[in-house]
JSON list of C-alpha atoms in Angstrom, two decimals:
[
{"chain": "E", "resi": 1, "resn": "MET", "atom": "CA", "xyz": [-19.52, -10.36, -0.29]},
{"chain": "E", "resi": 2, "resn": "SER", "atom": "CA", "xyz": [-18.09, -13.27, 1.62]},
{"chain": "E", "resi": 3, "resn": "SER", "atom": "CA", "xyz": [-15.61, -12.86, 4.45]},
{"chain": "E", "resi": 4, "resn": "GLU", "atom": "CA", "xyz": [-12.32, -14.72, 4.61]},
{"chain": "E", "resi": 5, "resn": "ASN", "atom": "CA", "xyz": [-9.73, -13.87, 7.26]},
{"chain": "E", "resi": 6, "resn": "LEU", "atom": "CA", "xyz": [-6.24, -15.07, 6.41]},
{"chain": "E", "resi": 7, "resn": "TYR", "atom": "CA", "xyz": [-3.28, -15.78, 8.66]},
{"chain": "E", "resi": 8, "resn": "GLN", "atom": "CA", "xyz": [0.49, -16.02, 8.34]},
{"chain": "E", "resi": 9, "resn": "ARG", "atom": "CA", "xyz": [1.59, -17.40, 4.95]},
{"chain": "E", "resi": 10, "resn": "GLU", "atom": "CA", "xyz": [-1.84, -17.09, 3.28]},
{"chain": "E", "resi": 11, "resn": "ALA", "atom": "CA", "xyz": [-2.18, -13.54, 4.62]},
{"chain": "E", "resi": 12, "resn": "LEU", "atom": "CA", "xyz": [1.27, -12.60, 3.33]},
{"chain": "E", "resi": 13, "resn": "GLU", "atom": "CA", "xyz": [0.53, -14.10, -0.11]},
{"chain": "E", "resi": 14, "resn": "LYS", "atom": "CA", "xyz": [-2.74, -12.15, -0.42]},
{"chain": "E", "resi": 15, "resn": "TYR", "atom": "CA", "xyz": [-1.06, -8.97, 0.82]},
{"chain": "E", "resi": 16, "resn": "LEU", "atom": "CA", "xyz": [1.77, -9.33, -1.71]},
{"chain": "E", "resi": 17, "resn": "GLU", "atom": "CA", "xyz": [-0.67, -10.11, -4.54]},
{"chain": "E", "resi": 18, "resn": "LEU", "atom": "CA", "xyz": [-2.73, -6.98, -3.89]},
{"chain": "E", "resi": 19, "resn": "SER", "atom": "CA", "xyz": [0.07, -4.56, -2.98]},
{"chain": "E", "resi": 20, "resn": "ARG", "atom": "CA", "xyz": [2.09, -5.55, -6.06]},
{"chain": "E", "resi": 21, "resn": "SER", "atom": "CA", "xyz": [-0.87, -5.27, -8.44]},
{"chain": "E", "resi": 22, "resn": "ILE", "atom": "CA", "xyz": [-1.86, -1.74, -7.37]},
{"chain": "E", "resi": 23, "resn": "GLU", "atom": "CA", "xyz": [0.71, 0.81, -8.49]},
{"chain": "E", "resi": 24, "resn": "THR", "atom": "CA", "xyz": [0.19, 3.66, -6.01]},
{"chain": "E", "resi": 25, "resn": "SER", "atom": "CA", "xyz": [-0.92, 3.90, -2.40]},
{"chain": "E", "resi": 26, "resn": "MET", "atom": "CA", "xyz": [-1.95, 6.72, -0.13]},
{"chain": "E", "resi": 27, "resn": "MET", "atom": "CA", "xyz": [0.44, 6.95, 2.82]},
{"chain": "E", "resi": 28, "resn": "LEU", "atom": "CA", "xyz": [-1.16, 8.25, 5.99]},
{"chain": "E", "resi": 29, "resn": "THR", "atom": "CA", "xyz": [1.06, 9.55, 8.80]},
{"chain": "E", "resi": 30, "resn": "ASN", "atom": "CA", "xyz": [0.50, 11.50, 11.99]},
{"chain": "E", "resi": 31, "resn": "LEU", "atom": "CA", "xyz": [-2.36, 9.11, 12.69]},
{"chain": "E", "resi": 32, "resn": "GLY", "atom": "CA", "xyz": [-3.25, 10.70, 16.02]},
{"chain": "E", "resi": 33, "resn": "SER", "atom": "CA", "xyz": [-4.19, 14.03, 14.43]},
{"chain": "E", "resi": 34, "resn": "LYS", "atom": "CA", "xyz": [-7.37, 15.16, 12.73]},
{"chain": "E", "resi": 35, "resn": "PRO", "atom": "CA", "xyz": [-7.20, 15.16, 9.81]},
{"chain": "E", "resi": 36, "resn": "VAL", "atom": "CA", "xyz": [-4.35, 12.71, 9.27]},
{"chain": "E", "resi": 37, "resn": "ASP", "atom": "CA", "xyz": [-1.68, 13.67, 6.76]},
{"chain": "E", "resi": 38, "resn": "SER", "atom": "CA", "xyz": [-1.80, 11.76, 3.48]},
{"chain": "E", "resi": 39, "resn": "ILE", "atom": "CA", "xyz": [0.26, 11.67, 0.31]},
{"chain": "E", "resi": 40, "resn": "PRO", "atom": "CA", "xyz": [0.26, 9.42, -2.77]},
{"chain": "E", "resi": 41, "resn": "MET", "atom": "CA", "xyz": [3.36, 7.20, -2.84]},
{"chain": "E", "resi": 42, "resn": "THR", "atom": "CA", "xyz": [4.56, 4.69, -5.42]},
{"chain": "E", "resi": 43, "resn": "PRO", "atom": "CA", "xyz": [6.66, 1.85, -4.00]},
{"chain": "E", "resi": 44, "resn": "LYS", "atom": "CA", "xyz": [10.21, 1.49, -5.23]},
{"chain": "E", "resi": 45, "resn": "ARG", "atom": "CA", "xyz": [10.16, -2.18, -4.20]},
{"chain": "E", "resi": 46, "resn": "ILE", "atom": "CA", "xyz": [7.94, -4.60, -2.31]},
{"chain": "E", "resi": 47, "resn": "ASN", "atom": "CA", "xyz": [10.04, -7.27, -0.61]},
{"chain": "E", "resi": 48, "resn": "ASP", "atom": "CA", "xyz": [8.92, -10.89, -0.23]},
{"chain": "E", "resi": 49, "resn": "ASN", "atom": "CA", "xyz": [8.61, -10.37, 3.54]},
{"chain": "E", "resi": 50, "resn": "GLY", "atom": "CA", "xyz": [6.01, -7.64, 2.87]},
{"chain": "E", "resi": 51, "resn": "SER", "atom": "CA", "xyz": [8.12, -4.59, 3.63]},
{"chain": "E", "resi": 52, "resn": "ILE", "atom": "CA", "xyz": [7.67, -1.76, 1.15]},
{"chain": "E", "resi": 53, "resn": "LEU", "atom": "CA", "xyz": [10.40, 0.71, 0.19]},
{"chain": "E", "resi": 54, "resn": "PHE", "atom": "CA", "xyz": [9.67, 4.27, -0.90]},
{"chain": "E", "resi": 55, "resn": "PHE", "atom": "CA", "xyz": [11.80, 7.31, -1.66]},
{"chain": "E", "resi": 56, "resn": "SER", "atom": "CA", "xyz": [11.00, 10.51, 0.19]},
{"chain": "E", "resi": 57, "resn": "LYS", "atom": "CA", "xyz": [12.60, 13.88, 0.87]},
{"chain": "E", "resi": 58, "resn": "SER", "atom": "CA", "xyz": [14.07, 14.31, 4.33]},
{"chain": "E", "resi": 59, "resn": "THR", "atom": "CA", "xyz": [12.34, 17.72, 4.49]},
{"chain": "E", "resi": 60, "resn": "SER", "atom": "CA", "xyz": [8.83, 16.36, 3.77]},
{"chain": "E", "resi": 61, "resn": "ASP", "atom": "CA", "xyz": [5.95, 16.55, 6.24]},
{"chain": "E", "resi": 62, "resn": "HIS", "atom": "CA", "xyz": [5.53, 12.77, 6.23]},
{"chain": "E", "resi": 63, "resn": "ASN", "atom": "CA", "xyz": [9.21, 12.26, 7.10]},
{"chain": "E", "resi": 64, "resn": "LYS", "atom": "CA", "xyz": [8.81, 14.70, 9.99]},
{"chain": "E", "resi": 65, "resn": "ASN", "atom": "CA", "xyz": [5.66, 12.85, 11.09]},
{"chain": "E", "resi": 66, "resn": "ILE", "atom": "CA", "xyz": [7.41, 9.46, 10.93]},
{"chain": "E", "resi": 67, "resn": "GLU", "atom": "CA", "xyz": [10.32, 10.80, 13.00]},
{"chain": "E", "resi": 68, "resn": "LYS", "atom": "CA", "xyz": [7.79, 11.64, 15.76]},
{"chain": "E", "resi": 69, "resn": "ASP", "atom": "CA", "xyz": [5.62, 8.52, 15.37]},
{"chain": "E", "resi": 70, "resn": "ALA", "atom": "CA", "xyz": [6.40, 5.57, 13.09]},
{"chain": "E", "resi": 71, "resn": "ASP", "atom": "CA", "xyz": [2.75, 4.39, 12.92]},
{"chain": "E", "resi": 72, "resn": "THR", "atom": "CA", "xyz": [1.67, 4.46, 9.27]},
{"chain": "E", "resi": 73, "resn": "GLN", "atom": "CA", "xyz": [-1.34, 3.40, 7.22]},
{"chain": "E", "resi": 74, "resn": "LEU", "atom": "CA", "xyz": [-1.18, 2.57, 3.50]},
{"chain": "E", "resi": 75, "resn": "ILE", "atom": "CA", "xyz": [-4.35, 2.55, 1.40]},
{"chain": "E", "resi": 76, "resn": "PHE", "atom": "CA", "xyz": [-4.16, 0.77, -1.96]},
{"chain": "E", "resi": 77, "resn": "SER", "atom": "CA", "xyz": [-7.11, 1.21, -4.31]},
{"chain": "E", "resi": 78, "resn": "ASP", "atom": "CA", "xyz": [-7.69, -0.03, -7.85]},
{"chain": "E", "resi": 79, "resn": "ILE", "atom": "CA", "xyz": [-11.19, 0.96, -8.86]},
{"chain": "E", "resi": 80, "resn": "LYS", "atom": "CA", "xyz": [-10.95, -0.70, -12.26]},
{"chain": "E", "resi": 81, "resn": "SER", "atom": "CA", "xyz": [-10.16, -4.16, -10.86]},
{"chain": "E", "resi": 82, "resn": "LYS", "atom": "CA", "xyz": [-12.20, -3.56, -7.69]},
{"chain": "E", "resi": 83, "resn": "GLU", "atom": "CA", "xyz": [-9.25, -4.46, -5.45]},
{"chain": "E", "resi": 84, "resn": "PHE", "atom": "CA", "xyz": [-8.65, -2.57, -2.20]},
{"chain": "E", "resi": 85, "resn": "LEU", "atom": "CA", "xyz": [-6.13, -2.98, 0.60]},
{"chain": "E", "resi": 86, "resn": "SER", "atom": "CA", "xyz": [-5.71, -1.05, 3.83]},
{"chain": "E", "resi": 87, "resn": "VAL", "atom": "CA", "xyz": [-2.50, -1.83, 5.72]},
{"chain": "E", "resi": 88, "resn": "TYR", "atom": "CA", "xyz": [-1.38, -0.66, 9.14]},
{"chain": "E", "resi": 89, "resn": "GLY", "atom": "CA", "xyz": [2.26, -0.85, 10.20]},
{"chain": "E", "resi": 90, "resn": "SER", "atom": "CA", "xyz": [5.33, 1.19, 11.04]},
{"chain": "E", "resi": 91, "resn": "THR", "atom": "CA", "xyz": [7.83, 3.06, 8.92]},
{"chain": "E", "resi": 92, "resn": "SER", "atom": "CA", "xyz": [11.52, 3.68, 9.41]},
{"chain": "E", "resi": 93, "resn": "ILE", "atom": "CA", "xyz": [13.72, 6.21, 7.64]},
{"chain": "E", "resi": 94, "resn": "SER", "atom": "CA", "xyz": [17.23, 5.60, 6.31]},
{"chain": "E", "resi": 95, "resn": "LYS", "atom": "CA", "xyz": [19.77, 7.25, 4.02]},
{"chain": "E", "resi": 96, "resn": "ASP", "atom": "CA", "xyz": [21.33, 3.94, 2.98]},
{"chain": "E", "resi": 97, "resn": "PRO", "atom": "CA", "xyz": [23.45, 4.86, -0.08]},
{"chain": "E", "resi": 98, "resn": "ILE", "atom": "CA", "xyz": [23.45, 1.26, -1.34]},
{"chain": "E", "resi": 99, "resn": "LEU", "atom": "CA", "xyz": [19.63, 1.14, -1.40]},
{"chain": "E", "resi": 100, "resn": "ILE", "atom": "CA", "xyz": [19.42, 4.58, -2.99]},
{"chain": "E", "resi": 101, "resn": "GLU", "atom": "CA", "xyz": [21.86, 3.53, -5.71]},
{"chain": "E", "resi": 102, "resn": "GLU", "atom": "CA", "xyz": [19.98, 0.27, -6.28]},
{"chain": "E", "resi": 103, "resn": "LEU", "atom": "CA", "xyz": [16.48, 1.77, -6.41]},
{"chain": "E", "resi": 104, "resn": "TYR", "atom": "CA", "xyz": [17.05, 5.13, -8.10]},
{"chain": "E", "resi": 105, "resn": "GLY", "atom": "CA", "xyz": [15.64, 5.50, -11.62]},
{"chain": "E", "resi": 106, "resn": "ASN", "atom": "CA", "xyz": [15.27, 8.30, -14.17]},
{"chain": "E", "resi": 107, "resn": "LEU", "atom": "CA", "xyz": [11.69, 9.07, -13.07]},
{"chain": "E", "resi": 108, "resn": "ASP", "atom": "CA", "xyz": [13.03, 9.95, -9.62]},
{"chain": "E", "resi": 109, "resn": "ASN", "atom": "CA", "xyz": [14.64, 13.04, -11.20]},
{"chain": "E", "resi": 110, "resn": "ASN", "atom": "CA", "xyz": [11.16, 14.59, -11.03]},
{"chain": "E", "resi": 111, "resn": "TRP", "atom": "CA", "xyz": [11.51, 14.80, -7.23]},
{"chain": "E", "resi": 112, "resn": "PHE", "atom": "CA", "xyz": [15.26, 14.76, -6.61]},
{"chain": "E", "resi": 113, "resn": "ASP", "atom": "CA", "xyz": [18.40, 16.35, -8.03]},
{"chain": "E", "resi": 114, "resn": "GLY", "atom": "CA", "xyz": [19.91, 13.02, -9.05]},
{"chain": "E", "resi": 115, "resn": "LYS", "atom": "CA", "xyz": [20.78, 10.01, -6.93]},
{"chain": "E", "resi": 116, "resn": "ASP", "atom": "CA", "xyz": [23.34, 12.07, -4.98]},
{"chain": "E", "resi": 117, "resn": "ASP", "atom": "CA", "xyz": [20.65, 14.49, -3.74]},
{"chain": "E", "resi": 118, "resn": "THR", "atom": "CA", "xyz": [21.28, 14.81, 0.00]},
{"chain": "E", "resi": 119, "resn": "THR", "atom": "CA", "xyz": [17.53, 14.99, 0.76]},
{"chain": "E", "resi": 120, "resn": "ILE", "atom": "CA", "xyz": [16.77, 11.45, -0.52]},
{"chain": "E", "resi": 121, "resn": "THR", "atom": "CA", "xyz": [15.65, 9.04, 2.17]},
{"chain": "E", "resi": 122, "resn": "VAL", "atom": "CA", "xyz": [14.41, 5.48, 1.96]},
{"chain": "E", "resi": 123, "resn": "LEU", "atom": "CA", "xyz": [11.21, 4.81, 3.87]},
{"chain": "E", "resi": 124, "resn": "THR", "atom": "CA", "xyz": [10.73, 1.18, 4.86]},
{"chain": "E", "resi": 125, "resn": "PHE", "atom": "CA", "xyz": [7.15, 0.32, 5.74]},
{"chain": "E", "resi": 126, "resn": "THR", "atom": "CA", "xyz": [6.70, -2.87, 7.76]},
{"chain": "E", "resi": 127, "resn": "PRO", "atom": "CA", "xyz": [3.12, -4.21, 7.70]},
{"chain": "E", "resi": 128, "resn": "GLU", "atom": "CA", "xyz": [1.42, -5.53, 10.84]},
{"chain": "E", "resi": 129, "resn": "GLN", "atom": "CA", "xyz": [-2.21, -6.03, 9.89]},
{"chain": "E", "resi": 130, "resn": "ALA", "atom": "CA", "xyz": [-4.43, -5.38, 6.91]},
{"chain": "E", "resi": 131, "resn": "GLN", "atom": "CA", "xyz": [-7.93, -5.56, 5.53]},
{"chain": "E", "resi": 132, "resn": "TYR", "atom": "CA", "xyz": [-8.75, -6.35, 1.91]},
{"chain": "E", "resi": 133, "resn": "TRP", "atom": "CA", "xyz": [-11.66, -6.28, -0.50]},
{"chain": "E", "resi": 134, "resn": "ASP", "atom": "CA", "xyz": [-11.32, -8.24, -3.73]},
{"chain": "E", "resi": 135, "resn": "THR", "atom": "CA", "xyz": [-14.14, -8.84, -6.21]},
{"chain": "E", "resi": 136, "resn": "LYS", "atom": "CA", "xyz": [-12.15, -11.25, -8.44]},
{"chain": "E", "resi": 137, "resn": "THR", "atom": "CA", "xyz": [-14.19, -9.98, -11.40]},
{"chain": "E", "resi": 138, "resn": "ASN", "atom": "CA", "xyz": [-14.19, -6.89, -13.56]},
{"chain": "E", "resi": 139, "resn": "SER", "atom": "CA", "xyz": [-16.62, -4.01, -13.02]},
{"chain": "E", "resi": 140, "resn": "ILE", "atom": "CA", "xyz": [-19.08, -5.14, -15.72]},
{"chain": "E", "resi": 141, "resn": "VAL", "atom": "CA", "xyz": [-19.51, -8.57, -14.11]},
{"chain": "E", "resi": 142, "resn": "THR", "atom": "CA", "xyz": [-19.82, -6.99, -10.64]},
{"chain": "E", "resi": 143, "resn": "LEU", "atom": "CA", "xyz": [-22.46, -4.54, -11.92]},
{"chain": "E", "resi": 144, "resn": "ALA", "atom": "CA", "xyz": [-24.38, -7.41, -13.54]},
{"chain": "E", "resi": 145, "resn": "LYS", "atom": "CA", "xyz": [-24.35, -9.34, -10.26]},
{"chain": "E", "resi": 146, "resn": "LEU", "atom": "CA", "xyz": [-25.53, -6.28, -8.34]},
{"chain": "E", "resi": 147, "resn": "ALA", "atom": "CA", "xyz": [-28.29, -5.70, -10.90]},
{"chain": "E", "resi": 148, "resn": "TYR", "atom": "CA", "xyz": [-29.38, -9.33, -10.50]},
{"chain": "E", "resi": 149, "resn": "THR", "atom": "CA", "xyz": [-29.60, -8.85, -6.73]},
{"chain": "E", "resi": 150, "resn": "ALA", "atom": "CA", "xyz": [-31.54, -5.60, -7.17]},
{"chain": "E", "resi": 151, "resn": "ILE", "atom": "CA", "xyz": [-34.06, -7.26, -9.46]},
{"chain": "E", "resi": 152, "resn": "THR", "atom": "CA", "xyz": [-34.47, -10.63, -7.75]},
{"chain": "E", "resi": 153, "resn": "GLY", "atom": "CA", "xyz": [-33.56, -9.87, -4.15]},
{"chain": "E", "resi": 154, "resn": "ASP", "atom": "CA", "xyz": [-31.30, -12.95, -4.21]},
{"chain": "E", "resi": 155, "resn": "GLU", "atom": "CA", "xyz": [-27.77, -12.48, -2.90]},
{"chain": "E", "resi": 156, "resn": "THR", "atom": "CA", "xyz": [-24.93, -13.07, -5.36]},
{"chain": "E", "resi": 157, "resn": "GLU", "atom": "CA", "xyz": [-21.25, -13.56, -4.64]},
{"chain": "E", "resi": 158, "resn": "ILE", "atom": "CA", "xyz": [-19.43, -10.38, -5.63]},
{"chain": "E", "resi": 159, "resn": "GLY", "atom": "CA", "xyz": [-16.09, -11.02, -3.96]},
{"chain": "E", "resi": 160, "resn": "THR", "atom": "CA", "xyz": [-14.20, -11.54, -0.76]},
{"chain": "E", "resi": 161, "resn": "SER", "atom": "CA", "xyz": [-13.15, -9.30, 2.09]},
{"chain": "E", "resi": 162, "resn": "GLY", "atom": "CA", "xyz": [-11.34, -9.99, 5.30]},
{"chain": "E", "resi": 163, "resn": "SER", "atom": "CA", "xyz": [-8.50, -9.34, 7.67]},
{"chain": "E", "resi": 164, "resn": "LEU", "atom": "CA", "xyz": [-4.88, -10.26, 7.03]},
{"chain": "E", "resi": 165, "resn": "LYS", "atom": "CA", "xyz": [-2.89, -11.11, 10.16]},
{"chain": "E", "resi": 166, "resn": "LEU", "atom": "CA", "xyz": [0.67, -10.61, 8.95]}
]
């Protein structure tokens, strides 16, 4: 796997490509504890500047953790496409009624009592730095390349990994 660190605009483009193509992330909060707290979260929107908006209950453990310490890690993983993204940043909490109105959809009724639910908060994650792994091929091609390496001992290009300085 080759290494390619990206900076500024290229880093943001790669980050947006990967974060928008992977539907759900694991949000890790309370990063100073062992074990860290984690929960699957599906973004409501990913802005062009890289910030990611989520809905969350004000009474949740991750909201309580963010109130104490805004440091947050998001882990995106798509095993089928072999794309992975780990992003470190900070998260803020708001009860902005305009954002709630704009982002609320019928599926949100599974977690909230309608868009007027007083426990709805909007989490805004702001990325600072990230690492990515991207094979650019499907699993069958990747497995074939790995088999080739196992048989011949010759290295094959199976993808790219690197740091994203956002």
